[in-house]
Short mmCIF file of C-alpha atoms and ligand atoms in Angstrom, two decimals:
data_model
loop_
_atom_site.label_atom_id
_atom_site.label_comp_id
_atom_site.label_asym_id
_atom_site.label_seq_id
_atom_site.Cartn_x
_atom_site.Cartn_y
_atom_site.Cartn_z
CA UNK A 654 -8.05 140.14 -47.91
CA UNK A 655 -5.90 142.51 -50.10
CA UNK A 656 -8.46 144.49 -51.61
CA UNK A 657 -10.14 147.68 -49.93
CA UNK A 658 -12.89 149.81 -51.01
CA UNK A 659 -13.24 153.17 -49.26
CA UNK A 660 -16.83 154.64 -49.49
CA UNK A 661 -16.82 158.29 -49.02
CA UNK A 662 -13.60 160.32 -49.66
CA UNK A 663 -13.69 163.13 -47.24
CA UNK A 664 -11.79 163.98 -44.10
CA UNK A 665 -12.08 160.32 -42.85
CA UNK A 666 -12.07 158.30 -45.99
CA UNK A 667 -9.46 159.76 -48.11
CA UNK A 668 -6.50 159.78 -45.69
CA UNK A 669 -7.44 156.21 -45.01
CA UNK A 670 -7.53 155.21 -48.68
CA UNK A 671 -4.06 156.76 -49.13
CA UNK A 672 -2.64 155.02 -46.09
CA UNK A 673 -4.00 151.56 -46.98
CA UNK A 674 -2.57 152.01 -50.48
CA UNK A 675 0.90 152.90 -49.06
CA UNK A 676 0.70 149.87 -46.89
CA UNK A 677 0.19 147.56 -49.85
CA UNK A 678 -3.49 147.12 -50.16
CA UNK A 679 -5.04 147.52 -53.60
CA UNK A 680 -7.52 150.45 -52.84
CA UNK A 681 -10.56 151.73 -54.71
CA UNK A 682 -11.96 155.08 -53.39
CA UNK A 683 -15.57 155.57 -54.18
CA UNK A 684 -17.49 158.74 -53.85
CA UNK A 685 -20.79 160.03 -55.25
CA UNK A 686 -19.34 163.58 -55.71
CA UNK A 687 -18.13 163.59 -59.32
CA UNK A 688 -16.14 166.70 -59.02
CA UNK A 689 -14.25 165.30 -56.06
CA UNK A 690 -13.44 162.09 -58.17
CA UNK A 691 -12.26 164.19 -60.97
CA UNK A 692 -10.06 166.32 -58.84
CA UNK A 693 -8.62 163.27 -56.97
CA UNK A 694 -7.93 161.55 -60.33
CA UNK A 695 -5.95 164.39 -61.30
CA UNK A 696 -4.10 164.64 -57.93
CA UNK A 697 -5.93 167.67 -56.57
CA UNK A 698 -7.26 167.70 -52.98
CA UNK A 699 -7.85 170.36 -50.20
CA UNK A 700 -7.95 168.07 -47.18
CA UNK A 701 -5.10 168.99 -44.69
CA UNK A 702 -2.33 166.53 -44.69
CA UNK A 703 -2.90 165.03 -48.03
CA UNK A 704 -0.04 165.59 -50.40
CA UNK A 705 -1.12 165.98 -54.13
CA UNK A 706 2.16 164.21 -55.23
CA UNK A 707 1.08 161.04 -53.16
CA UNK A 708 -2.24 160.96 -54.95
CA UNK A 709 -0.61 160.95 -58.36
CA UNK A 710 2.21 158.42 -57.40
CA UNK A 711 -0.18 155.97 -55.76
CA UNK A 712 -2.51 156.05 -58.74
CA UNK A 713 0.41 155.81 -61.17
CA UNK A 714 1.74 152.70 -59.42
CA UNK A 715 -1.70 151.08 -59.69
CA UNK A 716 -2.49 150.59 -55.96
CA UNK A 717 -5.03 153.32 -55.82
CA UNK A 718 -7.99 154.27 -57.98
CA UNK A 719 -10.91 156.65 -57.63
CA UNK A 720 -14.31 155.97 -58.99
CA UNK A 721 -17.91 157.25 -59.08
CA UNK A 722 -19.22 153.81 -60.03
CA UNK A 723 -18.46 150.60 -58.33
CA UNK A 724 -18.35 147.29 -60.22
CA UNK A 725 -18.89 143.89 -58.69
CA UNK A 726 -16.06 142.32 -56.65
CA UNK A 727 -15.31 138.61 -57.16
CA UNK A 728 -12.99 137.97 -54.16
CA UNK A 729 -13.47 138.87 -50.49
CA UNK A 730 -12.96 142.62 -50.03
CA UNK A 731 -12.76 145.12 -47.06
CA UNK A 732 -15.46 147.84 -47.43
CA UNK A 733 -14.95 150.78 -45.24
CA UNK A 734 -17.82 153.18 -44.74
CA UNK A 735 -16.86 156.82 -44.26
CA UNK A 736 -19.82 158.80 -45.27
CA UNK A 737 -21.31 161.72 -43.49
CA UNK A 738 -23.85 161.14 -40.71
CA UNK A 739 -25.18 164.65 -40.11
CA UNK A 740 -28.31 165.99 -38.57
CA UNK A 741 -31.56 166.83 -40.50
CA UNK A 742 -33.37 170.12 -40.57
CA UNK A 743 -34.94 169.17 -37.18
CA UNK A 744 -31.51 168.30 -35.86
CA UNK A 745 -32.23 164.53 -35.71
CA UNK A 746 -29.88 161.91 -37.09
CA UNK A 747 -29.76 161.77 -40.85
CA UNK A 748 -28.81 158.19 -42.02
CA UNK A 749 -29.66 158.76 -45.64
CA UNK A 750 -25.95 158.92 -46.85
CA UNK A 751 -25.22 155.62 -44.77
CA UNK A 752 -28.31 154.06 -46.22
CA UNK A 753 -27.23 154.91 -49.68
CA UNK A 754 -23.66 153.64 -49.06
CA UNK A 755 -25.11 150.29 -47.75
CA UNK A 756 -27.15 149.91 -50.91
CA UNK A 757 -24.05 150.57 -53.12
CA UNK A 758 -22.11 147.86 -51.19
CA UNK A 759 -25.03 145.30 -51.28
CA UNK A 760 -24.74 145.60 -55.17
CA UNK A 761 -21.08 144.71 -55.58
CA UNK A 762 -20.07 142.79 -52.34
CA UNK A 763 -18.67 139.32 -52.77
CA UNK A 764 -18.85 136.25 -50.42
CA UNK A 765 -16.67 136.37 -47.42
CA UNK A 766 -16.11 140.13 -47.41
CA UNK A 767 -15.78 142.47 -44.50
CA UNK A 768 -17.87 145.66 -44.05
CA UNK A 769 -16.28 148.17 -41.53
CA UNK A 770 -18.09 151.52 -40.72
CA UNK A 771 -16.00 154.45 -39.52
CA UNK A 772 -19.04 156.86 -39.71
CA UNK A 773 -20.12 157.99 -36.28
CA UNK A 774 -23.87 156.98 -35.55
CA UNK A 775 -26.07 155.94 -32.67
CA UNK A 776 -25.40 152.98 -30.65
CA UNK A 777 -26.79 149.89 -32.39
CA UNK A 778 -26.31 151.26 -36.05
CA UNK A 779 -24.03 148.41 -37.20
CA UNK A 780 -26.28 145.58 -35.95
CA UNK A 781 -29.63 147.16 -36.53
CA UNK A 782 -29.20 149.23 -39.64
CA UNK A 783 -26.08 148.49 -41.66
CA UNK A 784 -25.94 144.63 -41.40
CA UNK A 785 -29.72 143.97 -42.11
CA UNK A 786 -29.69 146.59 -44.95
CA UNK A 787 -26.82 145.15 -46.81
CA UNK A 788 -27.87 141.44 -46.20
CA UNK A 789 -31.46 142.19 -47.44
CA UNK A 790 -30.20 143.49 -50.90
CA UNK A 791 -27.27 141.09 -51.56
CA UNK A 792 -26.91 137.42 -52.41
CA UNK A 793 -23.39 137.32 -51.04
CA UNK A 794 -22.90 135.14 -48.01
CA UNK A 795 -20.57 134.66 -45.09
CA UNK A 796 -20.26 138.49 -44.60
CA UNK A 797 -18.38 140.05 -41.59
CA UNK A 798 -19.25 143.32 -39.93
CA UNK A 799 -17.26 145.58 -37.71
CA UNK A 800 -17.22 149.10 -36.21
CA UNK A 801 -14.00 151.03 -36.06
CA UNK A 802 -14.85 154.68 -35.23
CA UNK A 803 -12.47 157.22 -36.70
CA UNK A 804 -10.81 159.58 -34.25
CA UNK A 805 -9.00 161.88 -36.81
CA UNK A 806 -8.29 165.45 -35.75
CA UNK A 807 -7.94 167.30 -38.98
CA UNK A 808 -4.98 169.72 -38.94
CA UNK A 809 -3.33 168.08 -35.84
CA UNK A 810 0.20 167.58 -36.54
CA UNK A 811 1.06 165.11 -33.78
CA UNK A 812 -1.80 162.57 -33.69
CA UNK A 813 -2.70 160.72 -37.00
CA UNK A 814 -4.03 157.51 -38.23
CA UNK A 815 -0.99 155.51 -37.46
CA UNK A 816 -0.34 156.65 -33.88
CA UNK A 817 -3.96 157.14 -32.57
CA UNK A 818 -5.17 153.87 -31.07
CA UNK A 819 -8.10 152.29 -32.96
CA UNK A 820 -11.09 150.68 -31.21
CA UNK A 821 -12.58 147.78 -32.94
CA UNK A 822 -15.82 146.01 -32.21
CA UNK A 823 -17.53 143.40 -34.46
CA UNK A 824 -20.56 141.13 -34.72
CA UNK A 825 -18.52 137.99 -34.27
CA UNK A 826 -14.99 137.06 -33.23
CA UNK A 827 -14.01 136.57 -36.77
CA UNK A 828 -15.11 140.09 -37.78
CA UNK A 829 -13.13 141.64 -34.95
CA UNK A 830 -10.19 139.46 -36.02
CA UNK A 831 -10.42 140.51 -39.59
CA UNK A 832 -10.97 144.27 -38.91
CA UNK A 833 -8.06 144.31 -36.33
CA UNK A 834 -5.76 142.57 -38.93
CA UNK A 835 -6.59 145.42 -41.36
CA UNK A 836 -6.07 148.31 -38.91
CA UNK A 837 -2.81 146.68 -37.44
CA UNK A 838 -1.24 146.99 -40.80
CA UNK A 839 -0.91 150.83 -40.43
CA UNK A 840 -2.02 151.57 -36.75
CA UNK A 841 0.32 151.03 -33.87
CA UNK A 842 -2.32 150.04 -31.36
CA UNK A 843 -5.74 148.28 -31.89
CA UNK A 844 -8.13 147.90 -29.13
CA UNK A 845 -10.66 145.10 -29.34
CA UNK A 846 -13.96 145.50 -27.49
CA UNK A 847 -16.64 142.95 -26.80
CA UNK A 848 -19.31 144.31 -29.18
CA UNK A 849 -19.96 146.83 -32.06
CA UNK A 850 -22.17 148.64 -29.52
CA UNK A 851 -19.21 149.32 -27.11
CA UNK A 852 -17.20 150.83 -29.96
CA UNK A 853 -20.05 152.97 -31.07
CA UNK A 854 -20.63 154.13 -27.49
CA UNK A 855 -17.03 154.85 -26.94
CA UNK A 856 -17.04 157.19 -29.88
CA UNK A 857 -20.04 159.01 -28.80
CA UNK A 858 -18.68 159.21 -25.24
CA UNK A 859 -15.39 160.90 -26.47
CA UNK A 860 -17.07 163.68 -28.51
CA UNK A 861 -19.85 164.29 -25.87
CA UNK A 862 -17.11 164.57 -23.14
CA UNK A 863 -15.76 167.44 -25.18
CA UNK A 864 -19.18 169.03 -25.82
CA UNK A 865 -20.08 168.81 -22.09
CA UNK A 866 -16.79 170.26 -20.91
CA UNK A 867 -16.93 173.13 -23.44
CA UNK A 868 -20.48 173.78 -22.30
CA UNK A 869 -19.19 173.95 -18.69
CA UNK A 870 -16.52 176.53 -19.41
CA UNK A 871 -18.90 178.45 -21.69
CA UNK A 872 -21.46 178.66 -18.84
CA UNK A 873 -18.80 179.70 -16.34
CA UNK A 874 -17.43 182.24 -18.79
CA UNK A 875 -20.67 184.24 -18.63
CA UNK A 876 -20.32 184.35 -14.87
CA UNK A 877 -16.62 185.36 -14.98
CA UNK A 878 -17.41 188.22 -17.32
CA UNK A 879 -20.21 189.40 -15.12
CA UNK A 880 -17.78 189.72 -12.34
CA UNK A 881 -14.97 191.15 -14.34
CA UNK A 882 -12.52 188.32 -14.25
CA UNK A 883 -10.81 186.40 -17.21
CA UNK A 884 -12.22 182.90 -17.88
CA UNK A 885 -8.92 182.29 -19.73
CA UNK A 886 -6.96 183.10 -16.63
CA UNK A 887 -9.20 180.89 -14.56
CA UNK A 888 -8.64 177.89 -16.87
CA UNK A 889 -4.87 178.73 -16.89
CA UNK A 890 -4.86 178.61 -13.07
CA UNK A 891 -6.92 175.46 -12.87
CA UNK A 892 -4.75 173.75 -15.44
CA UNK A 893 -1.76 174.01 -13.08
CA UNK A 894 -3.33 171.07 -11.23
CA UNK A 895 -1.21 168.23 -12.42
CA UNK A 896 -3.92 165.68 -12.17
CA UNK A 897 -7.83 165.28 -12.43
CA UNK A 898 -8.24 168.39 -14.61
CA UNK A 899 -8.36 168.84 -18.38
CA UNK A 900 -8.09 172.19 -20.08
CA UNK A 901 -11.15 173.37 -22.20
CA UNK A 902 -11.45 176.96 -23.52
CA UNK A 903 -14.55 179.13 -23.68
CA UNK A 904 -15.70 180.43 -27.15
CA UNK A 905 -18.74 181.12 -29.26
CA UNK A 906 -19.72 177.57 -29.45
CA UNK A 907 -18.65 174.27 -31.15
CA UNK A 908 -18.38 173.48 -34.85
CA UNK A 909 -17.46 170.72 -37.32
CA UNK A 910 -19.04 167.45 -38.10
CA UNK A 911 -18.46 165.79 -34.83
CA UNK A 912 -18.69 167.83 -31.38
CA UNK A 913 -22.10 169.47 -32.07
CA UNK A 914 -23.42 166.43 -33.91
CA UNK A 915 -22.31 163.19 -32.10
CA UNK A 916 -23.99 164.16 -28.77
CA UNK A 917 -27.35 164.37 -30.64
CA UNK A 918 -26.75 160.79 -31.78
CA UNK A 919 -26.07 159.83 -28.17
CA UNK A 920 -29.22 161.64 -27.10
CA UNK A 921 -31.14 159.60 -29.80
CA UNK A 922 -29.72 156.45 -28.44
CA UNK A 923 -31.09 157.51 -25.10
CA UNK A 924 -34.49 158.25 -26.68
CA UNK A 925 -34.61 154.86 -28.37
CA UNK A 926 -34.01 153.11 -24.99
CA UNK A 927 -36.24 155.39 -22.93
CA UNK A 928 -33.36 156.94 -21.00
CA UNK A 929 -33.26 160.68 -20.45
CA UNK A 930 -30.01 162.29 -21.40
CA UNK A 931 -30.67 165.76 -19.85
CA UNK A 932 -27.01 166.66 -19.45
CA UNK A 933 -26.09 165.77 -23.00
CA UNK A 934 -28.92 167.72 -24.54
CA UNK A 935 -28.43 170.65 -22.20
CA UNK A 936 -24.83 171.06 -23.04
CA UNK A 937 -25.78 171.23 -26.78
CA UNK A 938 -28.13 174.08 -25.99
CA UNK A 939 -25.54 175.87 -23.84
CA UNK A 940 -23.02 175.81 -26.54
CA UNK A 941 -25.56 176.97 -29.08
CA UNK A 942 -26.60 179.93 -26.82
CA UNK A 943 -23.17 181.37 -26.95
CA UNK A 944 -23.77 183.05 -30.26
CA UNK A 945 -26.83 184.61 -28.86
CA UNK A 946 -24.83 185.69 -25.81
CA UNK A 947 -22.18 187.34 -27.81
CA UNK A 948 -24.60 188.97 -30.36
CA UNK A 949 -26.50 190.41 -27.35
CA UNK A 950 -23.20 191.83 -26.03
CA UNK A 951 -22.56 193.34 -29.41
CA UNK A 952 -25.92 194.83 -29.67
CA UNK A 953 -25.61 196.36 -26.28
CA UNK A 954 -22.21 197.75 -27.26
CA UNK A 955 -24.01 199.58 -30.14
CA UNK A 956 -26.68 200.70 -27.83
CA UNK A 957 -29.13 198.37 -29.28
CA UNK A 958 -28.80 199.63 -32.87
CA UNK A 959 -26.78 197.50 -35.19
CA UNK A 960 -28.30 199.16 -38.41
CA UNK A 961 -25.62 199.81 -40.92
CA UNK A 962 -22.83 199.07 -38.39
CA UNK A 963 -19.77 197.57 -40.24
CA UNK A 964 -18.38 194.47 -38.63
CA UNK A 965 -15.69 192.24 -39.82
CA UNK A 966 -15.40 188.62 -38.45
CA UNK A 967 -11.85 186.97 -38.85
CA UNK A 968 -11.81 183.16 -39.22
CA UNK A 969 -15.12 181.42 -40.17
CA UNK A 970 -13.98 177.80 -40.14
CA UNK A 971 -14.94 175.90 -36.97
CA UNK A 972 -11.21 175.50 -35.87
CA UNK A 973 -7.95 176.92 -36.67
CA UNK A 974 -5.78 176.02 -39.71
CA UNK A 975 -8.41 174.05 -41.55
CA UNK A 976 -11.16 175.15 -44.11
CA UNK A 977 -14.00 173.04 -42.70
CA UNK A 978 -17.18 175.44 -42.04
CA UNK A 979 -19.62 172.70 -41.18
CA UNK A 980 -21.74 173.79 -38.19
CA UNK A 981 -19.29 176.68 -37.62
CA UNK A 982 -20.58 179.03 -34.87
CA UNK A 983 -18.92 181.95 -36.61
CA UNK A 984 -21.24 181.59 -39.57
CA UNK A 985 -24.22 181.58 -37.14
CA UNK A 986 -22.81 184.80 -35.61
CA UNK A 987 -22.66 186.32 -39.09
CA UNK A 988 -26.15 185.47 -39.85
CA UNK A 989 -27.36 186.62 -36.34
CA UNK A 990 -25.61 190.09 -36.67
CA UNK A 991 -26.99 190.53 -40.38
CA UNK A 992 -30.46 189.87 -38.91
CA UNK A 993 -29.86 192.56 -36.46
CA UNK A 994 -29.08 195.01 -39.38
CA UNK A 995 -25.26 194.97 -39.34
CA UNK A 996 -23.20 194.94 -42.48
CA UNK A 997 -20.88 191.92 -41.85
CA UNK A 998 -17.72 191.18 -43.84
CA UNK A 999 -15.41 188.29 -43.20
CA UNK A 1000 -11.73 187.39 -43.60
CA UNK A 1001 -10.56 183.82 -43.84
CA UNK A 1002 -7.63 183.12 -45.96
CA UNK A 1003 -8.15 179.38 -45.69
CA UNK A 1004 -11.85 179.24 -46.41
CA UNK A 1005 -11.43 181.84 -49.08
CA UNK A 1006 -15.10 181.62 -50.42
CA UNK A 1007 -18.40 180.41 -48.75
CA UNK A 1008 -22.03 180.46 -49.95
CA UNK A 1009 -21.24 182.88 -52.90
CA UNK A 1010 -19.19 185.32 -50.70
CA UNK A 1011 -15.44 185.73 -50.80
CA UNK A 1012 -12.99 186.45 -48.02
CA UNK A 1013 -11.99 190.11 -47.82
CA UNK A 1014 -8.67 191.54 -46.67
CA UNK A 1015 -8.69 192.98 -43.09
CA UNK A 1016 -10.64 196.03 -43.48
CA UNK A 1017 -9.92 199.40 -41.70
CA UNK A 1018 -13.29 201.14 -42.38
CA UNK A 1019 -15.35 199.18 -39.80
CA UNK A 1020 -16.90 199.72 -36.41
CA UNK A 1021 -15.98 196.47 -34.87
CA UNK A 1022 -13.57 193.61 -35.57
CA UNK A 1023 -14.29 190.13 -34.15
CA UNK A 1024 -11.62 187.35 -34.11
CA UNK A 1025 -13.03 183.95 -33.88
CA UNK A 1026 -10.69 181.45 -35.50
CA UNK A 1027 -6.97 182.38 -35.62
CA UNK A 1028 -5.36 180.51 -38.47
CA UNK A 1029 -1.51 180.53 -38.36
CA UNK A 1030 -1.35 182.39 -41.65
CA UNK A 1031 -3.47 185.39 -40.50
CA UNK A 1032 -1.38 188.56 -39.94
CA UNK A 1033 -3.22 191.12 -37.78
CA UNK A 1034 -0.56 193.79 -38.25
CA UNK A 1035 -2.73 196.00 -40.45
CA UNK A 1036 -5.33 196.31 -37.42
CA UNK A 1037 -2.49 197.33 -34.99
CA UNK A 1038 -3.09 201.10 -35.31
CA UNK A 1039 -6.83 201.30 -35.66
CA UNK A 1040 -9.41 203.00 -33.63
CA UNK A 1041 -12.14 200.68 -33.68
CA UNK A 1042 -12.91 197.93 -31.01
CA UNK A 1043 -11.71 194.40 -31.55
CA UNK A 1044 -13.28 191.51 -29.67
CA UNK A 1045 -10.93 188.50 -29.41
CA UNK A 1046 -13.21 185.54 -28.95
CA UNK A 1047 -10.62 182.97 -30.07
CA UNK A 1048 -9.22 180.38 -27.89
CA UNK A 1049 -5.66 181.11 -29.31
CA UNK A 1050 -2.81 183.56 -28.53
CA UNK A 1051 -3.68 187.16 -27.79
CA UNK A 1052 -4.34 189.23 -30.92
CA UNK A 1053 -2.29 192.34 -31.04
CA UNK A 1054 -2.01 192.23 -27.15
CA UNK A 1055 -5.75 192.74 -26.64
CA UNK A 1056 -7.55 191.10 -23.73
CA UNK A 1057 -9.64 188.14 -24.55
CA UNK A 1058 -13.48 188.53 -24.62
CA UNK A 1059 -14.01 185.56 -22.15
N1 LIG B 844 -14.22 164.99 -39.98
C1 LIG B 844 -13.77 164.48 -38.75
O1 LIG B 844 -12.82 165.05 -38.14
C2 LIG B 844 -14.35 163.14 -38.36
C3 LIG B 844 -13.60 162.50 -37.34
C4 LIG B 844 -14.15 161.26 -36.75
C5 LIG B 844 -15.30 160.79 -37.37
N2 LIG B 844 -15.96 161.40 -38.35
C6 LIG B 844 -17.16 160.83 -38.92
O2 LIG B 844 -16.79 160.15 -40.10
C7 LIG B 844 -17.77 160.23 -41.09
C8 LIG B 844 -17.38 161.03 -42.35
O3 LIG B 844 -17.01 162.33 -41.96
P1 LIG B 844 -16.12 163.19 -42.91
O4 LIG B 844 -15.66 164.27 -42.17
O5 LIG B 844 -15.02 162.47 -43.59
O6 LIG B 844 -17.17 163.61 -43.89
P2 LIG B 844 -16.92 164.58 -45.40
O7 LIG B 844 -18.11 165.18 -45.74
O8 LIG B 844 -15.58 165.19 -45.34
O9 LIG B 844 -16.79 163.25 -46.52
C9 LIG B 844 -17.78 162.36 -46.76
C10 LIG B 844 -17.65 161.98 -48.25
O10 LIG B 844 -18.69 160.98 -48.45
C11 LIG B 844 -19.23 161.22 -49.63
N3 LIG B 844 -20.47 160.60 -49.75
C12 LIG B 844 -21.68 160.88 -49.32
N4 LIG B 844 -22.54 159.84 -49.45
C13 LIG B 844 -21.96 158.88 -50.20
C14 LIG B 844 -22.33 157.67 -50.64
N5 LIG B 844 -23.59 157.19 -50.48
N6 LIG B 844 -21.42 156.92 -51.29
C15 LIG B 844 -20.22 157.36 -51.54
N7 LIG B 844 -19.69 158.54 -50.99
C16 LIG B 844 -20.63 159.30 -50.35
C17 LIG B 844 -19.38 162.68 -49.82
O11 LIG B 844 -19.44 163.08 -51.13
C18 LIG B 844 -18.02 163.08 -49.18
O12 LIG B 844 -16.90 163.29 -50.02
C19 LIG B 844 -19.01 160.94 -40.38
O13 LIG B 844 -19.85 160.04 -39.78
C20 LIG B 844 -18.28 161.71 -39.28
O14 LIG B 844 -18.99 161.99 -38.09
C21 LIG B 844 -15.46 162.60 -38.82
#
């Protein structure tokens, strides 16, 4: 199969669409966001690692096109689903984007096609949700289905789509074979597993592993602060063990579309099967509590009265050097401090604008500065001679030589 359709052109789908086009597939990128399609068609994109020139050249050479409307395919085609799988308002899995993507596929898919999902979801999603839904609304036959969870780490300059091993599970040997063949064309190592459920569970394990370990250091960081030792120094010391330990840093919680979300999908898999996932659920809560812990500290610092206090938060995306603000605990902290009466400003030269507000330069007329996400391009020099307190909550290098909060 030489033709590929990528459904959802975000952090996951767009890099894949470009790479597949570079490797000789004829790629259609489909997204319901019209502005995104217009921007991509004119070579404009803000996702890290995507080069605007590539977007233009691949489109000009006819191997890549972007569309907001799919037409029927006549020969076997590879459909890759990369739509969001967020949480709803009650923090339960929201499969509405996935459902819509499956319905779009069912209208255009041809006999003998392969559907791969890269979206992260609960164990059983391919077999119980995607496959039956597509089959219900299409007349196409001999369809193949596989799961190949994405492991992309936006902003990571070392690990990318071609050198990060890809796990593939499918509903049949042929599905696994076809999906493996596709990924082998651009990924150095493809690992075949015995079922789609194994691939889905492996992805949830990877991110839950991070969530649980971050919760662990966050919990211990409350203890270390109470006895006046540095959690970062503790982690540095423990990291000197050359085996059996992995470094995780304390902070104000976890953000992004994966670490705070995927463990909920794992917890949901447990609920569906009447298995208690206490550790998984508790670590989510532990990480969410960090914002409360920090805001309590700040409130105590201002003797319980934050009314009118001017606070500037530096770095509001959930991790350094990228603009993604989804589930960012920095934003929760901003909201929490505002609820307590503080006037909160923020500086983030990568996010630039968020919810109608704009990033402001580093201010000098504030009562407290809080560093959360240290993007490479932030220059703290203007804060070097100031009189107000700065809390460095970031996991990165020391800011202006100040001690870390944790
Ligand atoms: N971002 C990451 O680092 C990362 C890493 C691994 C896995 N994942 C998983 O990959 C999936 C996609 O994540 P993302 O970060 O790329 O999301 P994203 O929000 O960056 O992009 C998703 C895109 O899908 C589009 N979309 C939504 N519904 C659609 C539909 N029905 N048809 C076509 N397009 C649709 C949106 O407009 C958006 O452009 C999620 O399940 C996520 O958990 C993300």
